[in-house]
């Protein structure tokens, strides 16, 4: 493995058991992602995009094979170590924003930094910077239920980016947004990718998102069908 | 981080205010229920002791076998001497003689003709002895409805209810017809100096209180008494101590071969109070147990519900890099805090309500009209040491265990499936 290969997936299998039967959601996946890529897992519903993203994010364990994230095998990680990896190196963006409803925008974005035990001044600086990146500084004291969908997703992006993670995993980030908001978010992410060299992996079937990707990993029935680089 | 969690608690009433209210309420009810049963039990012991059984009682063996008939021909003699030695041997107790009797009270009109006649139960106690606590023990001064407490010989008190029925006028003479210890008819005139409310239905229906010496004279029992009662000077019934004294006294003074030798009984030996107390104690434990179980289930459920409500939040916290251990711990801390605040509040409120019941009580005179247990007509609570923890500990534990169990439920799930809940 070379230094630039931040993610490497080898012969990955994921089975979901349902009673006595099992369903193979991922079937022998092999791929690697280099630092700074802006790529996406693309495929129809049920093709295994979310499942793969969760394993790469150390939220789920493979049934067979392995995923190496920043030189760490997810199979070998204990739950505490997995938490540490997510905490330090991975940012998540979800389809449904998943902001904590009882906390303000500021507090939501601040939360990952609390987990990293950053001091108050560093936190303040980082939170304000992240809110500026997504252009939502004026809503710092709002509650999530006072925000529009586009604003909520921008807060979620700020929360994912605030700790300057090496990897950001975004699962259908635009599914609940209109075209204008989708493009706005995607442009922001593109900009952060080129400025900060953060690696982005999307899971999507949204054409708008696909249009921004520089690499499309096409999934179908739990397999990599195609891998297209655009330069 | 702690600030972050506390902010969450304060802002989300579902995880702070509501559980605290539920815990407080459960703890409040448990505390009051316990204090109430405790108070009733205590009151039962207390009024039985004061009016009837003492903490210890001495009668002759013969009298004891027929005590319900008040056979004063079998009464104790040379009572003064006996009390003297009791005072020396058992100085922690106050020893006092009483005569119990039955008779008829006859109210004459201006011409001396019988206006009304009614059966009566009588209690003769040491009213005028300079160290006697009997007046205070029977709460005479406070129970006076009309008139005043006896100040000189031949003055008696009768129950207000009885006086009304007999149309008695305060200050007028009244005649007692009874049987002397020798079996002859005993007649004596008294003056009704006041009426009382005993607070015990059986006495209120028809009882008189007179001085011991008057009845010793009337019933021809010089230096005699139906019984000698012993009261712990600390005003507290100590079941173990009374048993020791009883055994000691009986081995020294009682003689199974002599029907007229004295026999000592404890409070629990009389009126089946011992069994009654045991029964109440078991009942108390059962009631409190059921109550606690119900409360625990409710709290457990509350814990589970709030845990389930928070699946999504927990999923996000996991995704953002908090470990399961950390989250589990923070949930436990939160619930400990909530259980503590709820239990403190509930205990405080419970003690306040109990204290109110202890001080003022609820009068249930009407509902007790037809019972014959000698108990107070006021429902009272009594705070004891257990009142402070009987609700508190289960309140705290049930909250904690509820959260602990619901937490385990959460973490049995796949991490990834947790925040799926958020999305649906
Ligand atoms: N927890 C689970 N238990 C059982 N089967 C599951 C579970 N999660 C996913 N699956 C199945 O695995 C397959 C892949 O699911 P996955 O969520 O990865 O698809 P996806 O590509 O993200 O689809 P979508 O575009 O709808 O989000 C699906 O057929 C799904 O039904
Ligand atoms: Mg999906």
XYZ file of C-alpha atoms and ligand atoms in Angstrom:
687
model
C 0.000 0.000 0.000
C 1.310 3.436 -0.863
C 1.028 6.466 1.359
C -1.581 8.087 -0.791
C -3.984 5.137 -0.527
C -6.084 6.326 2.374
C -8.751 3.619 1.949
C -8.252 0.091 0.713
C -11.013 -2.485 0.503
C -10.070 -6.129 -0.046
C -12.469 -8.943 -0.973
C -15.102 -7.359 1.204
C -18.245 -9.355 1.962
C -21.211 -8.245 4.035
C -24.080 -10.559 4.857
C -27.199 -9.512 6.705
C -28.862 -12.361 8.517
C -32.586 -12.337 8.770
C -33.662 -15.213 10.950
C -32.112 -18.319 9.426
C -31.594 -16.792 6.016
C -28.910 -14.339 5.085
C -28.692 -11.699 2.423
C -25.380 -10.822 0.784
C -25.391 -7.007 0.523
C -21.724 -6.728 -0.523
C -20.118 -9.447 -2.605
C -16.325 -9.397 -2.959
C -15.643 -5.683 -3.211
C -12.138 -4.526 -4.071
C -11.195 -0.902 -4.396
C -8.836 1.757 -3.119
C -9.186 5.487 -2.673
C -6.322 7.980 -2.701
C -5.984 10.956 -0.425
C -7.845 13.970 -1.776
C -10.175 12.093 -4.117
C -13.699 13.376 -4.762
C -15.417 10.137 -5.613
C -18.783 8.442 -5.297
C -20.385 5.046 -4.929
C -23.068 5.161 -7.572
C -25.824 2.642 -8.091
C -29.506 1.923 -7.789
C -31.346 1.588 -4.523
C -30.344 -1.581 -2.674
C -27.029 -1.937 -4.472
C -25.064 -1.700 -1.209
C -23.818 1.901 -1.172
C -24.774 2.702 2.410
C -23.537 -0.655 3.624
C -20.115 -0.075 2.107
C -19.953 3.493 3.389
C -20.767 2.337 6.928
C -17.973 -0.219 6.856
C -15.505 2.360 5.559
C -16.678 4.630 8.389
C -15.983 1.879 10.959
C -19.646 1.919 11.981
C -20.206 -1.647 10.827
C -18.096 -4.781 10.552
C -17.500 -6.842 7.424
C -18.544 -10.497 7.260
C -15.489 -11.355 5.178
C -12.488 -9.589 3.715
C -11.237 -6.334 5.137
C -11.234 -2.570 4.863
C -8.048 -0.687 5.686
C -8.731 2.899 6.699
C -5.649 5.057 7.197
C -3.546 1.956 7.746
C -5.985 0.475 10.231
C -7.919 -2.705 9.564
C -11.551 -2.282 10.614
C -11.595 -5.975 11.554
C -8.849 -5.414 14.099
C -10.393 -2.313 15.648
C -12.025 -2.597 19.050
C -15.149 -0.504 19.447
C -13.228 2.151 21.372
C -10.549 2.334 18.705
C -13.196 2.570 16.011
C -14.759 5.461 17.903
C -11.359 7.129 18.110
C -10.802 6.713 14.383
C -14.203 8.258 13.599
C -13.606 10.983 16.105
C -10.224 12.029 14.775
C -10.357 11.283 11.072
C -13.835 10.800 9.655
C -16.690 13.223 9.105
C -20.206 12.029 8.254
C -22.897 13.792 6.271
C -26.306 12.138 6.189
C -29.296 12.374 3.938
C -31.454 13.552 6.856
C -28.878 15.979 8.350
C -29.144 14.296 11.801
C -28.598 17.475 13.760
C -29.233 17.150 17.501
C -32.535 19.026 17.857
C -32.069 20.381 21.364
C -28.748 22.025 20.628
C -28.060 25.236 18.733
C -26.247 25.310 15.405
C -23.126 26.418 17.222
C -23.363 23.570 19.764
C -23.997 20.977 17.066
C -20.874 22.006 15.214
C -18.917 22.264 18.444
C -19.770 18.722 19.589
C -17.009 16.830 17.669
C -14.467 19.235 19.150
C -15.743 18.533 22.663
C -15.098 14.857 22.001
C -11.579 15.797 20.870
C -11.153 17.705 24.150
C -10.154 20.919 22.413
C -10.012 24.005 24.608
C -12.688 26.657 24.419
C -10.742 29.165 22.353
C -9.739 26.591 19.721
C -13.297 25.368 19.573
C -14.687 28.848 19.084
C -12.238 29.589 16.311
C -12.846 26.295 14.519
C -16.638 26.491 14.801
C -16.808 30.047 13.450
C -14.466 29.138 10.584
C -16.556 26.074 9.660
C -19.780 28.116 9.787
C -18.182 30.663 7.466
C -17.163 27.970 4.973
C -20.793 27.002 4.566
C -22.025 30.599 4.849
C -24.252 30.203 7.887
C -22.472 32.196 10.611
C -25.569 34.333 11.153
C -27.562 31.299 12.318
C -25.094 30.210 14.991
C -27.642 30.568 17.781
C -30.615 29.085 15.947
C -32.075 25.685 16.752
C -32.245 23.067 13.969
C -36.045 23.323 13.778
C -35.683 27.002 12.826
C -33.588 26.136 9.754
C -34.558 25.274 6.177
C -33.414 21.943 4.705
C -30.574 23.597 2.815
C -29.416 25.435 5.913
C -29.613 22.248 7.979
C -27.432 20.383 5.524
C -24.936 23.214 5.517
C -24.740 22.948 9.294
C -24.203 19.205 8.918
C -21.356 19.912 6.500
C -19.844 22.368 8.976
C -20.125 19.733 11.701
C -18.383 17.154 9.494
C -15.632 19.574 8.461
C -15.006 21.429 11.733
C -12.356 18.999 12.957
C -10.614 18.957 9.553
C -10.991 15.215 9.061
C -8.973 13.281 6.509
C -12.107 11.600 5.144
C -15.680 12.774 4.705
C -18.378 10.202 3.993
C -21.595 11.651 2.569
C -24.616 9.389 2.171
C -27.159 10.911 -0.247
C -26.423 14.430 1.046
C -28.703 16.107 -1.480
C -31.680 13.730 -1.484
C -33.827 16.113 0.527
C -32.694 19.315 -1.173
C -33.892 21.250 -4.193
C -31.571 21.798 -7.158
C -30.303 25.219 -6.070
C -29.449 24.040 -2.581
C -27.884 20.842 -3.920
C -25.531 22.773 -6.178
C -24.712 25.187 -3.406
C -23.726 22.343 -1.052
C -21.810 20.466 -3.719
C -19.848 23.552 -4.710
C -18.967 24.119 -1.102
C -17.785 20.531 -0.724
C -15.815 20.756 -3.947
C -14.114 23.888 -2.709
C -13.237 22.328 0.638
C -11.871 19.308 -1.182
C -9.525 21.359 -3.289
C -8.464 23.701 -0.473
C -8.066 21.193 2.337
C -7.250 18.022 0.369
C -9.973 16.210 2.283
C -10.968 12.891 0.742
C -14.684 12.757 -0.111
C -16.701 9.616 -0.738
C -20.342 9.960 -1.657
C -23.043 7.360 -1.844
C -25.611 8.550 -4.337
C -27.842 7.998 -7.310
C -28.536 11.705 -7.729
C -27.446 12.972 -11.163
C -26.591 16.385 -9.740
C -24.070 14.808 -7.363
C -22.732 12.453 -10.017
C -22.045 15.499 -12.186
C -19.518 16.808 -9.660
C -17.710 13.486 -9.058
C -14.239 12.997 -10.479
C -14.497 9.239 -10.004
C -17.569 7.049 -10.151
C -17.471 3.614 -8.566
C -20.535 1.908 -9.978
C -22.172 -0.651 -7.696
C -24.798 -3.193 -8.666
C -26.114 -6.032 -6.539
C -23.284 -5.721 -4.057
C -20.504 -5.751 -6.654
C -18.287 -3.138 -8.269
C -19.484 -3.103 -11.867
C -17.387 -0.265 -13.130
C -14.873 2.308 -11.904
C -14.699 5.481 -13.998
C -12.135 8.247 -13.570
C -12.842 11.662 -15.057
C -10.013 14.042 -15.587
C -18.750 17.914 27.862
C -20.553 17.893 31.195
C -21.939 21.317 30.400
C -23.079 19.949 27.065
C -24.948 17.069 28.737
C -26.519 19.323 31.347
C -27.706 21.702 28.649
C -29.356 18.714 27.001
C -31.049 17.724 30.258
C -32.333 21.203 30.919
C -33.633 21.800 27.425
C -35.271 18.453 26.789
C -38.124 18.105 29.227
C -38.637 14.526 28.116
C -35.373 13.556 29.674
C -35.416 15.820 32.722
C -38.691 17.306 33.896
C -40.974 14.367 33.105
C -38.817 11.607 34.585
C -38.177 13.795 37.613
C -41.910 14.308 38.044
C -42.566 10.584 37.769
C -39.804 9.669 40.198
C -40.880 12.379 42.631
C -44.466 11.268 42.518
C -43.640 7.605 43.109
C -41.252 8.437 45.903
C -43.771 10.855 47.394
C -46.505 8.212 47.461
C -44.223 5.556 48.924
C -42.972 7.879 51.625
C -46.445 9.046 52.606
C -47.874 5.533 52.509
C -45.120 4.248 54.723
C -45.355 7.126 57.178
C -49.108 6.735 57.253
C -49.047 3.012 58.062
C -46.323 3.673 60.569
C -48.434 6.398 62.150
C -51.539 4.261 62.324
C -49.621 1.424 63.885
C -48.005 3.694 66.362
C -51.288 5.294 67.211
C -52.864 1.911 67.714
C -50.125 0.865 70.097
C -50.212 4.198 71.828
C -53.937 4.460 72.458
C -54.135 0.830 73.499
C -51.296 1.399 75.928
C -52.721 4.575 77.376
C -56.305 3.483 77.778
C -55.993 -0.217 78.349
C -52.876 -2.332 78.204
C -50.012 -0.127 79.375
C -46.628 -1.147 78.049
C -46.787 -3.708 80.841
C -49.723 -4.762 82.960
C -50.043 -6.638 86.239
C -53.208 -8.434 87.324
C -53.832 -11.404 89.547
C -53.706 -14.714 87.726
C -57.387 -15.234 88.452
C -58.375 -11.761 87.234
C -56.403 -12.351 84.051
C -58.380 -15.452 83.118
C -61.641 -13.484 83.253
C -60.345 -9.999 82.571
C -63.095 -9.129 80.101
C -65.681 -9.427 82.884
C -63.717 -7.058 85.142
C -64.032 -9.370 88.179
C -63.001 -6.954 90.912
C -63.502 -9.634 93.555
C -60.290 -11.144 92.128
C -58.394 -7.833 92.057
C -54.918 -7.057 93.336
C -54.521 -6.155 97.011
C -51.746 -4.298 98.849
C -51.143 -2.335 95.716
C -49.092 0.427 97.321
C -46.492 -2.019 98.522
C -46.275 -3.670 95.113
C -45.878 -0.339 93.319
C -43.162 0.637 95.750
C -41.099 -2.414 94.894
C -41.851 -2.045 91.182
C -40.517 1.507 91.311
C -37.336 0.272 92.876
C -36.825 -2.736 90.613
C -37.893 -1.140 87.318
C -37.265 2.584 87.707
C -37.415 3.269 83.957
C -41.136 2.640 84.068
C -43.920 4.627 85.642
C -46.197 2.276 87.631
C -49.773 3.184 88.331
C -52.890 1.394 89.591
C -56.302 1.467 87.952
C -59.725 0.064 88.652
C -61.965 -0.904 85.788
C -65.619 -1.404 86.473
C -69.034 -1.519 84.911
C -72.255 -0.143 86.336
C -75.278 2.006 85.755
C -75.309 5.784 85.874
C -78.513 7.244 87.210
C -79.396 10.896 86.557
C -81.953 12.211 89.068
C -84.262 15.193 88.402
C -84.877 18.022 90.937
C -86.992 15.728 93.082
C -84.443 12.942 93.170
C -86.455 10.801 90.768
C -84.601 8.892 88.095
C -84.572 10.913 84.909
C -82.370 8.569 82.891
C -80.330 5.458 83.536
C -77.647 3.981 81.370
C -74.912 1.316 81.544
C -71.439 2.652 81.735
C -67.841 1.531 81.588
C -65.689 3.137 84.243
C -62.035 3.775 84.635
C -60.660 4.901 87.984
C -57.175 6.317 87.861
C -54.868 8.196 90.148
C -56.092 11.733 89.413
C -54.823 13.614 92.428
C -51.483 11.989 93.288
C -48.836 14.653 93.087
C -46.574 12.653 90.769
C -49.360 11.032 88.828
C -49.159 11.316 85.062
C -52.545 9.711 84.503
C -54.402 12.930 83.659
C -51.834 13.759 81.066
C -51.688 10.167 79.816
C -55.421 10.114 79.188
C -55.137 13.570 77.715
C -57.975 14.769 79.949
C -57.369 18.511 79.848
C -57.289 18.562 76.062
C -60.301 16.305 75.661
C -62.619 18.457 77.775
C -65.678 19.558 75.832
C -67.571 21.255 78.646
C -66.698 21.923 82.296
C -63.290 21.177 83.766
C -61.084 18.285 84.887
C -61.805 16.839 88.376
C -60.255 19.005 91.067
C -61.513 17.275 94.181
C -62.806 13.859 95.228
C -66.169 12.708 93.886
C -65.817 14.756 90.731
C -66.008 12.695 87.574
C -65.792 13.120 83.842
C -68.204 11.439 81.454
C -68.087 11.243 77.687
C -69.786 14.102 75.905
C -71.768 11.802 73.676
C -73.097 9.979 76.734
C -73.849 13.204 78.576
C -75.949 14.452 75.692
C -77.863 11.215 75.554
C -78.544 11.384 79.305
C -79.313 15.130 79.358
C -76.780 15.620 82.118
C -76.113 19.099 83.445
C -72.557 19.941 84.452
C -72.280 20.364 88.219
C -75.294 18.214 88.992
C -75.108 15.018 91.005
C -75.227 11.633 89.370
C -75.447 8.202 90.962
C -73.317 5.159 90.186
C -74.786 1.721 90.809
C -72.218 -1.071 90.690
C -71.096 -4.243 92.436
C -68.588 -4.137 95.308
C -65.635 -6.489 95.427
C -67.542 -8.446 98.019
C -70.500 -8.920 95.673
C -72.861 -6.426 97.326
C -74.591 -3.525 95.592
C -72.434 -0.402 95.671
C -74.052 3.024 95.388
C -72.224 6.308 95.270
C -73.067 9.896 94.331
C -70.696 11.845 92.113
C -70.649 15.278 90.550
C -70.179 15.532 86.799
C -67.552 18.267 86.544
C -66.982 17.981 82.834
C -67.449 16.046 79.638
C -64.741 14.697 77.377
C -64.192 13.358 73.912
C -61.969 10.313 74.245
C -61.194 9.991 70.582
C -61.916 6.293 70.870
C -65.363 5.318 69.708
C -65.799 2.530 72.247
C -65.180 4.938 75.140
C -67.150 7.799 73.669
C -70.272 5.675 73.630
C -70.374 5.497 77.445
C -67.481 5.874 79.832
C -66.695 7.704 83.022
C -63.382 8.622 84.557
C -63.097 8.899 88.298
C -60.434 9.031 90.942
C -58.894 5.749 92.101
C -59.431 6.424 95.821
C -63.125 7.163 95.255
C -63.648 3.800 93.600
C -61.488 1.938 96.109
C -63.911 3.330 98.692
C -67.093 2.763 96.668
C -66.258 -0.780 95.593
C -64.812 -1.669 98.993
C -61.338 -2.343 97.678
C -59.032 -0.651 100.196
C -55.544 -0.539 98.708
C -56.799 -2.701 95.852
C -56.767 -2.310 92.066
C -57.881 -4.202 88.987
C -54.496 -3.736 87.464
C -51.187 -1.982 87.697
C -49.891 -0.510 84.453
C -46.281 0.213 83.622
C -45.357 2.907 81.133
C -41.902 3.462 79.747
C -40.878 6.889 81.002
C -39.510 7.696 77.562
C -43.052 7.280 76.220
C -41.854 4.668 73.819
C -42.909 1.053 73.520
C -39.854 -1.185 73.569
C -40.979 -4.760 72.833
C -37.672 -6.354 73.860
C -37.300 -4.516 77.129
C -40.878 -5.230 78.197
C -40.339 -8.941 77.584
C -37.270 -8.969 79.799
C -39.071 -7.135 82.601
C -42.069 -9.428 82.308
C -39.965 -12.576 82.590
C -38.029 -11.154 85.496
C -41.108 -9.992 87.389
C -43.038 -13.207 86.905
C -40.153 -15.341 88.110
C -39.929 -13.224 91.264
C -43.576 -12.542 92.113
C -45.836 -14.898 90.242
C -46.745 -18.322 91.468
C -48.682 -20.666 89.238
C -50.135 -22.375 92.280
C -51.586 -19.181 93.713
C -54.580 -17.700 91.898
C -54.106 -14.396 93.693
C -50.455 -13.960 92.903
C -49.684 -11.191 90.409
C -48.953 -11.898 86.757
C -47.271 -9.481 84.380
C -48.174 -9.221 80.676
C -46.646 -7.135 77.940
C -48.681 -4.992 75.587
C -48.390 -7.634 72.910
C -49.742 -10.350 75.210
C -53.029 -8.478 75.441
C -55.973 -7.988 73.082
C -54.126 -10.161 70.534
C -52.084 -7.079 69.810
C -48.954 -9.139 69.209
C -50.540 -11.034 66.344
C -52.130 -7.864 65.114
C -48.792 -6.076 65.064
C -47.174 -8.951 63.223
C -49.998 -8.987 60.748
C -49.733 -5.254 60.163
C -45.983 -5.479 59.777
C -46.299 -8.176 57.139
C -49.096 -6.260 55.458
C -46.982 -3.117 55.443
C -44.110 -4.933 53.814
C -46.411 -6.445 51.205
C -48.107 -3.136 50.391
C -44.851 -1.244 50.220
C -43.339 -4.086 48.198
C -46.137 -4.035 45.640
C -45.923 -0.302 45.530
C -42.193 -0.315 44.975
C -42.488 -2.974 42.300
C -45.126 -0.938 40.488
C -43.045 2.193 40.781
C -39.951 0.384 39.534
C -41.817 -0.913 36.502
C -43.065 2.572 35.689
C -39.625 4.061 36.112
C -38.031 1.253 34.173
C -40.479 1.883 31.393
C -39.755 5.598 31.501
C -36.066 4.808 31.237
C -36.703 2.512 28.285
C -38.924 5.020 26.567
C -36.463 7.840 26.890
C -33.714 5.481 25.710
C -35.714 4.535 22.627
C -36.535 8.153 21.962
C -32.843 8.802 21.869
C -31.737 6.039 19.497
C -31.153 8.611 16.785
C -29.196 10.954 18.983
C -27.078 8.066 20.184
C -26.448 6.934 16.613
C -25.207 10.401 15.688
C -23.009 10.618 18.746
C -21.503 7.264 17.805
C -20.926 8.410 14.218
C -19.260 11.567 15.462
C -16.798 9.439 17.387
C -18.114 8.996 20.903
C -17.564 5.448 22.109
C -20.373 3.221 23.351
C -18.817 3.163 26.816
C -18.756 6.931 26.999
C -22.356 7.196 25.882
C -23.490 4.489 28.278
C -21.726 6.211 31.137
C -23.194 9.572 30.260
C -26.685 8.030 30.165
C -26.106 6.540 33.604
C -24.825 9.830 35.008
C -27.853 11.600 33.618
C -30.247 9.106 35.139
C -28.402 9.127 38.461
C -28.810 12.879 38.522
C -32.478 12.629 37.596
C -33.116 9.799 40.044
C -31.389 11.773 42.755
C -33.242 15.025 42.124
C -36.547 13.182 41.760
C -36.001 11.127 44.881
C -34.904 14.112 46.937
C -37.914 16.111 45.762
C -40.278 13.181 46.310
C -38.897 12.431 49.754
C -39.046 16.085 50.746
C -42.643 16.418 49.567
C -43.527 13.055 51.125
C -42.058 14.117 54.440
C -43.921 17.423 54.228
C -47.250 15.658 53.640
C -46.441 13.127 56.368
C -45.506 15.904 58.730
C -48.805 17.597 58.030
C -50.649 14.353 58.741
C -48.523 13.856 61.820
C -49.381 17.297 63.167
C -52.979 17.706 62.076
C -54.339 14.366 60.937
C -57.665 13.666 59.297
C -60.689 13.196 61.552
C -62.575 9.997 60.735
C -64.890 9.962 63.764
C -67.997 9.477 61.654
C -66.751 6.409 59.834
C -65.707 4.678 63.039
C -69.025 4.972 64.839
C -69.624 1.253 64.959
C -66.221 -0.240 65.577
C -64.949 -1.312 68.931
C -61.193 -1.256 68.449
C -59.783 1.265 70.797
C -58.043 3.519 68.381
C -57.761 7.181 67.779
C -60.306 8.743 65.467
C -57.670 10.813 63.801
C -55.691 9.347 60.939
C -52.153 10.310 61.602
C -48.854 9.704 59.909
C -45.641 9.278 61.782
C -42.226 10.028 60.374
C -39.539 7.572 61.337
C -35.998 7.075 60.134
C -37.249 4.693 57.456
C -39.479 7.460 56.045
C -36.310 9.139 54.850
C -35.098 6.231 52.725
C -38.081 3.968 52.025
C -38.936 5.932 48.868
C -35.567 7.499 48.178
C -33.500 4.367 47.623
C -35.944 2.576 45.307
C -36.554 5.840 43.438
C -32.873 6.241 42.714
C -32.244 2.565 41.990
C -35.269 2.098 39.747
C -34.235 5.086 37.639
C -30.684 3.839 37.336
C -31.659 0.260 36.564
C -34.235 1.447 34.032
C -31.552 3.368 32.189
C -28.990 0.606 32.545
C -31.368 -1.925 30.987
C -32.550 0.342 28.207
C -28.916 1.239 27.548
C -28.077 -2.429 27.096
C -30.977 -2.704 24.653
C -29.511 0.156 22.673
C -26.057 -1.306 22.491
C -27.148 -4.772 21.540
C -28.080 -3.180 18.267
C -25.691 -2.749 15.397
C -24.114 0.646 15.491
C -25.129 1.293 11.904
C -28.775 0.470 12.505
C -29.018 2.926 15.385
C -29.132 6.070 13.399
C -31.329 4.531 10.775
C -34.007 5.245 13.396
C -33.219 8.870 12.904
C -33.992 8.630 9.244
C -37.379 6.985 9.550
N -29.780 -4.075 8.625
C -30.097 -4.745 7.516
N -30.642 -5.970 7.595
C -30.960 -6.681 6.496
N -30.765 -6.249 5.271
C -30.220 -5.020 5.107
C -29.880 -4.206 6.214
N -29.352 -3.038 5.760
C -29.395 -3.149 4.404
N -29.911 -4.312 4.020
C -30.080 -4.764 2.647
O -28.839 -4.689 1.995
C -28.997 -4.186 0.683
C -28.098 -2.991 0.501
O -28.580 -1.966 1.311
P -27.980 -0.507 1.322
O -28.678 0.289 2.367
O -26.506 -0.584 1.405
O -28.423 -0.013 -0.138
P -28.212 1.388 -0.793
O -27.443 1.172 -2.042
O -27.665 2.360 0.181
O -29.695 1.795 -1.200
P -30.401 3.224 -1.169
O -30.017 3.902 -2.414
O -31.863 2.887 -1.149
O -29.950 3.925 0.050
C -30.445 -3.873 0.528
O -31.057 -4.900 -0.234
C -31.008 -3.846 1.905
O -32.320 -4.348 1.930
Mg -28.391 4.086 1.160
